[in-house]
Structures are given as structure tokens and as C-alpha cells.
Amino acid sequence: MRRIHIMGASGVGTSTLGQQLAKVLPHIQLDSDDYFWEHKFTKQREINDRLTRIKQDLAHKEPWILSGAVCGWGDGLRPYFDLVIFLWIPQEIRLNRLRVREYERYGDEILPGGNKYEANQTFMEWAALYDTAGVEVRSKELHEEWMSALKCPILRIEGDLTPQERVEVVLNYLKFMESGGTHDD
């Protein structure tokens, strides 16, 4: 499987898994944020610009692993994928990971009185909606609906596994599929 997409909620570990897999597979890692944002987390690219850039890379950098969500703006990318890996962890663990990650990125700027406090509050409120919101925002329901239109296998990895445990799950799955197994087995 030469074209792998890893998706899930913000903070679930899609980028980390992509990076780890790229170390043990011949694939390069691409991240949807690099296409979505013109200036990381501040200015979004126009949709046509995102699609032009990502399609060019997907066509010319194979084999690849694309981590991050493309639902909505990247719906037309579904045919590119040989395998989609869906990650899910309990909300409390995921939100705690996000709090730690955001503090590591921005430090005291996200604390009350900091210049990124309001933006961080908005982001965390949005991230907290994932497990309960409908398809109007990036949510588990939206991801489930999006995956229902896929023609490729979906590997679900659910639970609080370490990055190495996730890598092992993926490698075992790939070996199984290469040996003639089917996703329905």
C-alpha cells in the first residue's frame, strides 16, 4: 500500500504516527496542515491552491503517508488512497494532550492575559466538540460519514496506544494485506 492517509481528531496523533511510519517504511510523510495553511494556524490557503499543491505532491512523491484531516476541502482526494488509518482516543486524554502541546508551542502566551489566550480558548472549545458534534464541524460523525464513501480499506486504531504500539499495528496490518489477506478477514 503506497498511498496511506491517517486521520482523526486534533490531538489524536496523526502527525506523530505518520512521522514514525515514515522512519520504517519507504514512504515520505506529507501533512495536511502544510496544504491547508498559508501561514501556520493563522491564514488559510484558498481551497483551489490547497488542492493544486496537494494533488501535485500526491502524484509525484509516491509512496507517501498523508497525515491530518482533508474532509470537506479534500473530498475529491478519496480515490488517491490505498489505505485510510483512523485514529481515536478518549476525549479526556486527547484534550490533555492538546493542552500540553499548545503550552509547549506557545508557552505563557496561552494563559489568561497572554496574546494567544482567546485564540487558544476558541481552539480548545472547538477540539472538545469532536466526539459530540454533528457534521457541521470536524467531528467523529463527519469523519465516519466521510469514510463511508471510501473505496479503500480502513484500519481503525482506537484507544490510548503508544506511538510504537500504533506503528506495530500498522506494520502487522500491512504484512497481513501483502500476504493475501483481505480487509474483511
CSV table of C-alpha atoms in Angstrom, one decimal:
chain,number,residue,atom,x,y,z
A,1,MET,CA,0.0,0.0,0.0
A,2,ARG,CA,1.8,3.0,-1.3
A,3,ARG,CA,-0.7,5.8,-0.6
A,4,ILE,CA,-1.7,5.9,3.1
A,5,HIS,CA,-3.9,8.6,4.7
A,6,ILE,CA,-4.0,8.9,8.6
A,7,MET,CA,-6.9,10.9,10.0
A,8,GLY,CA,-8.7,11.6,13.3
A,9,ALA,CA,-9.4,14.4,15.8
A,10,SER,CA,-6.9,17.1,16.5
A,11,GLY,CA,-4.5,15.8,19.2
A,12,VAL,CA,-5.1,12.1,18.4
A,13,GLY,CA,-1.6,11.6,17.0
A,14,THR,CA,-1.9,11.5,13.2
A,15,SER,CA,1.3,13.5,12.6
A,16,THR,CA,3.2,11.5,15.1
A,17,LEU,CA,2.1,8.2,13.6
A,18,GLY,CA,2.9,9.5,10.1
A,19,GLN,CA,6.4,10.6,11.2
A,20,GLN,CA,7.1,7.2,12.9
A,21,LEU,CA,5.9,5.2,9.9
A,22,ALA,CA,8.0,7.2,7.5
A,23,LYS,CA,11.0,6.1,9.5
A,24,VAL,CA,10.3,2.4,8.9
A,25,LEU,CA,8.6,2.4,5.5
A,26,PRO,CA,9.9,3.7,2.2
A,27,HIS,CA,7.1,6.4,2.3
A,28,ILE,CA,7.6,10.1,2.8
A,29,GLN,CA,5.3,12.0,5.1
A,30,LEU,CA,3.1,14.8,4.0
A,31,ASP,CA,0.9,16.7,6.4
A,32,SER,CA,-2.5,18.3,5.5
A,33,ASP,CA,-1.7,21.4,7.6
A,34,ASP,CA,1.1,22.2,5.2
A,35,TYR,CA,-1.5,22.5,2.4
A,36,PHE,CA,-4.3,24.0,4.5
A,37,TRP,CA,-2.4,26.9,6.0
A,38,GLU,CA,-0.6,29.6,4.1
A,39,HIS,CA,0.8,30.8,7.4
A,40,LYS,CA,0.6,28.0,10.0
A,41,PHE,CA,-2.5,28.3,12.1
A,42,THR,CA,-3.2,32.0,11.2
A,43,LYS,CA,-4.0,32.3,7.5
A,44,GLN,CA,-5.7,29.6,5.4
A,45,ARG,CA,-4.9,29.0,1.8
A,46,GLU,CA,-7.6,29.2,-0.8
A,47,ILE,CA,-9.2,25.8,-1.5
A,48,ASN,CA,-8.1,25.7,-5.1
A,49,ASP,CA,-4.5,26.5,-4.1
A,50,ARG,CA,-4.6,23.7,-1.4
A,51,LEU,CA,-5.9,21.2,-3.9
A,52,THR,CA,-3.4,22.1,-6.6
A,53,ARG,CA,-0.5,21.8,-4.2
A,54,ILE,CA,-1.6,18.5,-2.6
A,55,LYS,CA,-2.5,16.8,-5.9
A,56,GLN,CA,0.9,17.7,-7.3
A,57,ASP,CA,2.7,16.2,-4.3
A,58,LEU,CA,0.4,13.1,-4.2
A,59,ALA,CA,1.0,12.4,-7.9
A,60,HIS,CA,4.8,12.9,-7.8
A,61,LYS,CA,6.0,11.8,-4.4
A,62,GLU,CA,4.8,8.3,-4.1
A,63,PRO,CA,4.9,6.3,-1.9
A,64,TRP,CA,3.5,8.7,0.7
A,65,ILE,CA,1.7,8.9,4.0
A,66,LEU,CA,-0.7,11.9,4.3
A,67,SER,CA,-1.5,12.8,7.9
A,68,GLY,CA,-4.2,15.1,9.1
A,69,ALA,CA,-7.8,15.8,8.0
A,70,VAL,CA,-8.9,16.7,4.5
A,71,CYS,CA,-12.6,16.3,5.0
A,72,GLY,CA,-14.6,18.9,3.1
A,73,TRP,CA,-11.9,20.7,1.1
A,74,GLY,CA,-10.2,17.4,0.1
A,75,ASP,CA,-13.2,15.2,-0.6
A,76,GLY,CA,-12.0,14.7,-4.2
A,77,LEU,CA,-8.8,13.1,-2.8
A,78,ARG,CA,-10.5,9.9,-1.7
A,79,PRO,CA,-9.5,7.9,-4.9
A,80,TYR,CA,-5.9,8.6,-4.2
A,81,PHE,CA,-5.8,6.5,-1.0
A,82,ASP,CA,-4.9,2.8,-0.9
A,83,LEU,CA,-5.5,2.7,2.9
A,84,VAL,CA,-7.0,5.1,5.4
A,85,ILE,CA,-6.0,4.8,9.1
A,86,PHE,CA,-8.5,6.2,11.5
A,87,LEU,CA,-7.2,7.1,15.0
A,88,TRP,CA,-9.4,7.7,18.0
A,89,ILE,CA,-8.6,8.1,21.7
A,90,PRO,CA,-10.9,9.1,24.6
A,91,GLN,CA,-11.7,12.8,24.7
A,92,GLU,CA,-10.1,13.5,28.2
A,93,ILE,CA,-6.8,12.1,27.1
A,94,ARG,CA,-6.9,13.9,23.7
A,95,LEU,CA,-7.7,17.3,25.2
A,96,ASN,CA,-5.0,16.9,27.8
A,97,ARG,CA,-2.5,16.1,25.0
A,98,LEU,CA,-3.7,19.3,23.2
A,99,ARG,CA,-3.3,21.4,26.3
A,100,VAL,CA,0.3,20.2,26.8
A,101,ARG,CA,1.1,20.6,23.0
A,102,GLU,CA,-0.3,24.1,22.9
A,103,TYR,CA,1.7,25.1,26.0
A,104,GLU,CA,4.8,23.7,24.5
A,105,ARG,CA,4.2,25.7,21.3
A,106,TYR,CA,3.1,29.0,22.8
A,107,GLY,CA,4.1,29.0,26.5
A,108,ASP,CA,2.6,31.7,28.7
A,109,GLU,CA,1.0,33.4,25.6
A,110,ILE,CA,-2.0,31.0,26.0
A,111,LEU,CA,-2.5,31.8,29.7
A,112,PRO,CA,-5.0,34.4,30.8
A,113,GLY,CA,-3.6,37.8,29.8
A,114,GLY,CA,-1.5,36.3,27.1
A,115,ASN,CA,-1.8,37.4,23.5
A,116,LYS,CA,-2.9,33.9,22.3
A,117,TYR,CA,-5.3,33.3,25.2
A,118,GLU,CA,-8.5,33.9,23.4
A,119,ALA,CA,-7.4,32.0,20.3
A,120,ASN,CA,-6.4,29.1,22.4
A,121,GLN,CA,-9.7,29.1,24.3
A,122,THR,CA,-11.6,29.1,21.0
A,123,PHE,CA,-9.4,26.2,19.6
A,124,MET,CA,-9.9,24.1,22.7
A,125,GLU,CA,-13.6,24.6,22.7
A,126,TRP,CA,-13.7,23.5,19.0
A,127,ALA,CA,-11.5,20.5,19.8
A,128,ALA,CA,-13.8,19.5,22.6
A,129,LEU,CA,-16.7,19.2,20.2
A,130,TYR,CA,-15.2,16.3,18.2
A,131,ASP,CA,-16.9,13.4,19.9
A,132,THR,CA,-20.4,15.0,20.2
A,133,ALA,CA,-20.9,17.4,17.3
A,134,GLY,CA,-22.6,16.8,14.0
A,135,VAL,CA,-21.2,17.0,10.5
A,136,GLU,CA,-21.2,20.8,10.6
A,137,VAL,CA,-17.7,20.8,12.2
A,138,ARG,CA,-14.7,18.4,12.2
A,139,SER,CA,-16.2,15.7,14.3
A,140,LYS,CA,-16.3,11.9,14.6
A,141,GLU,CA,-19.7,11.9,12.9
A,142,LEU,CA,-18.2,13.9,9.9
A,143,HIS,CA,-15.2,11.5,9.8
A,144,GLU,CA,-17.5,8.4,9.9
A,145,GLU,CA,-19.6,9.9,7.1
A,146,TRP,CA,-16.5,10.8,5.0
A,147,MET,CA,-15.0,7.3,5.5
A,148,SER,CA,-18.3,5.7,4.4
A,149,ALA,CA,-17.6,6.9,0.8
A,150,LEU,CA,-14.1,5.4,0.7
A,151,LYS,CA,-13.4,2.5,-1.7
A,152,CYS,CA,-10.1,1.5,0.1
A,153,PRO,CA,-9.7,-0.4,3.3
A,154,ILE,CA,-9.9,1.5,6.6
A,155,LEU,CA,-7.8,0.5,9.6
A,156,ARG,CA,-9.2,1.7,12.9
A,157,ILE,CA,-6.8,2.1,15.8
A,158,GLU,CA,-8.8,3.0,18.9
A,159,GLY,CA,-7.5,3.5,22.4
A,160,ASP,CA,-4.6,5.1,24.1
A,161,LEU,CA,-1.7,3.2,22.5
A,162,THR,CA,1.9,4.4,22.4
A,163,PRO,CA,3.3,5.6,19.1
A,164,GLN,CA,5.3,2.4,18.8
A,165,GLU,CA,2.3,0.2,19.5
A,166,ARG,CA,0.4,2.0,16.7
A,167,VAL,CA,3.4,1.5,14.4
A,168,GLU,CA,3.3,-2.2,15.2
A,169,VAL,CA,-0.5,-2.4,14.5
A,170,VAL,CA,0.0,-0.8,11.1
A,171,LEU,CA,3.0,-2.9,10.1
A,172,ASN,CA,1.2,-6.1,11.1
A,173,TYR,CA,-1.8,-5.0,9.1
A,174,LEU,CA,0.4,-4.2,6.0
A,175,LYS,CA,2.1,-7.6,6.3
A,176,PHE,CA,-1.3,-9.3,6.5
A,177,MET,CA,-2.6,-7.5,3.5
A,178,GLU,CA,0.6,-8.2,1.5
A,179,SER,CA,0.3,-11.9,2.2
A,180,GLY,CA,-3.1,-12.0,0.5
A,181,GLY,CA,-5.4,-11.2,3.4
A,182,THR,CA,-8.4,-9.1,2.9
A,183,HIS,CA,-9.7,-6.3,5.0
A,184,ASP,CA,-12.8,-8.4,5.7
A,185,ASP,CA,-10.8,-11.2,7.3
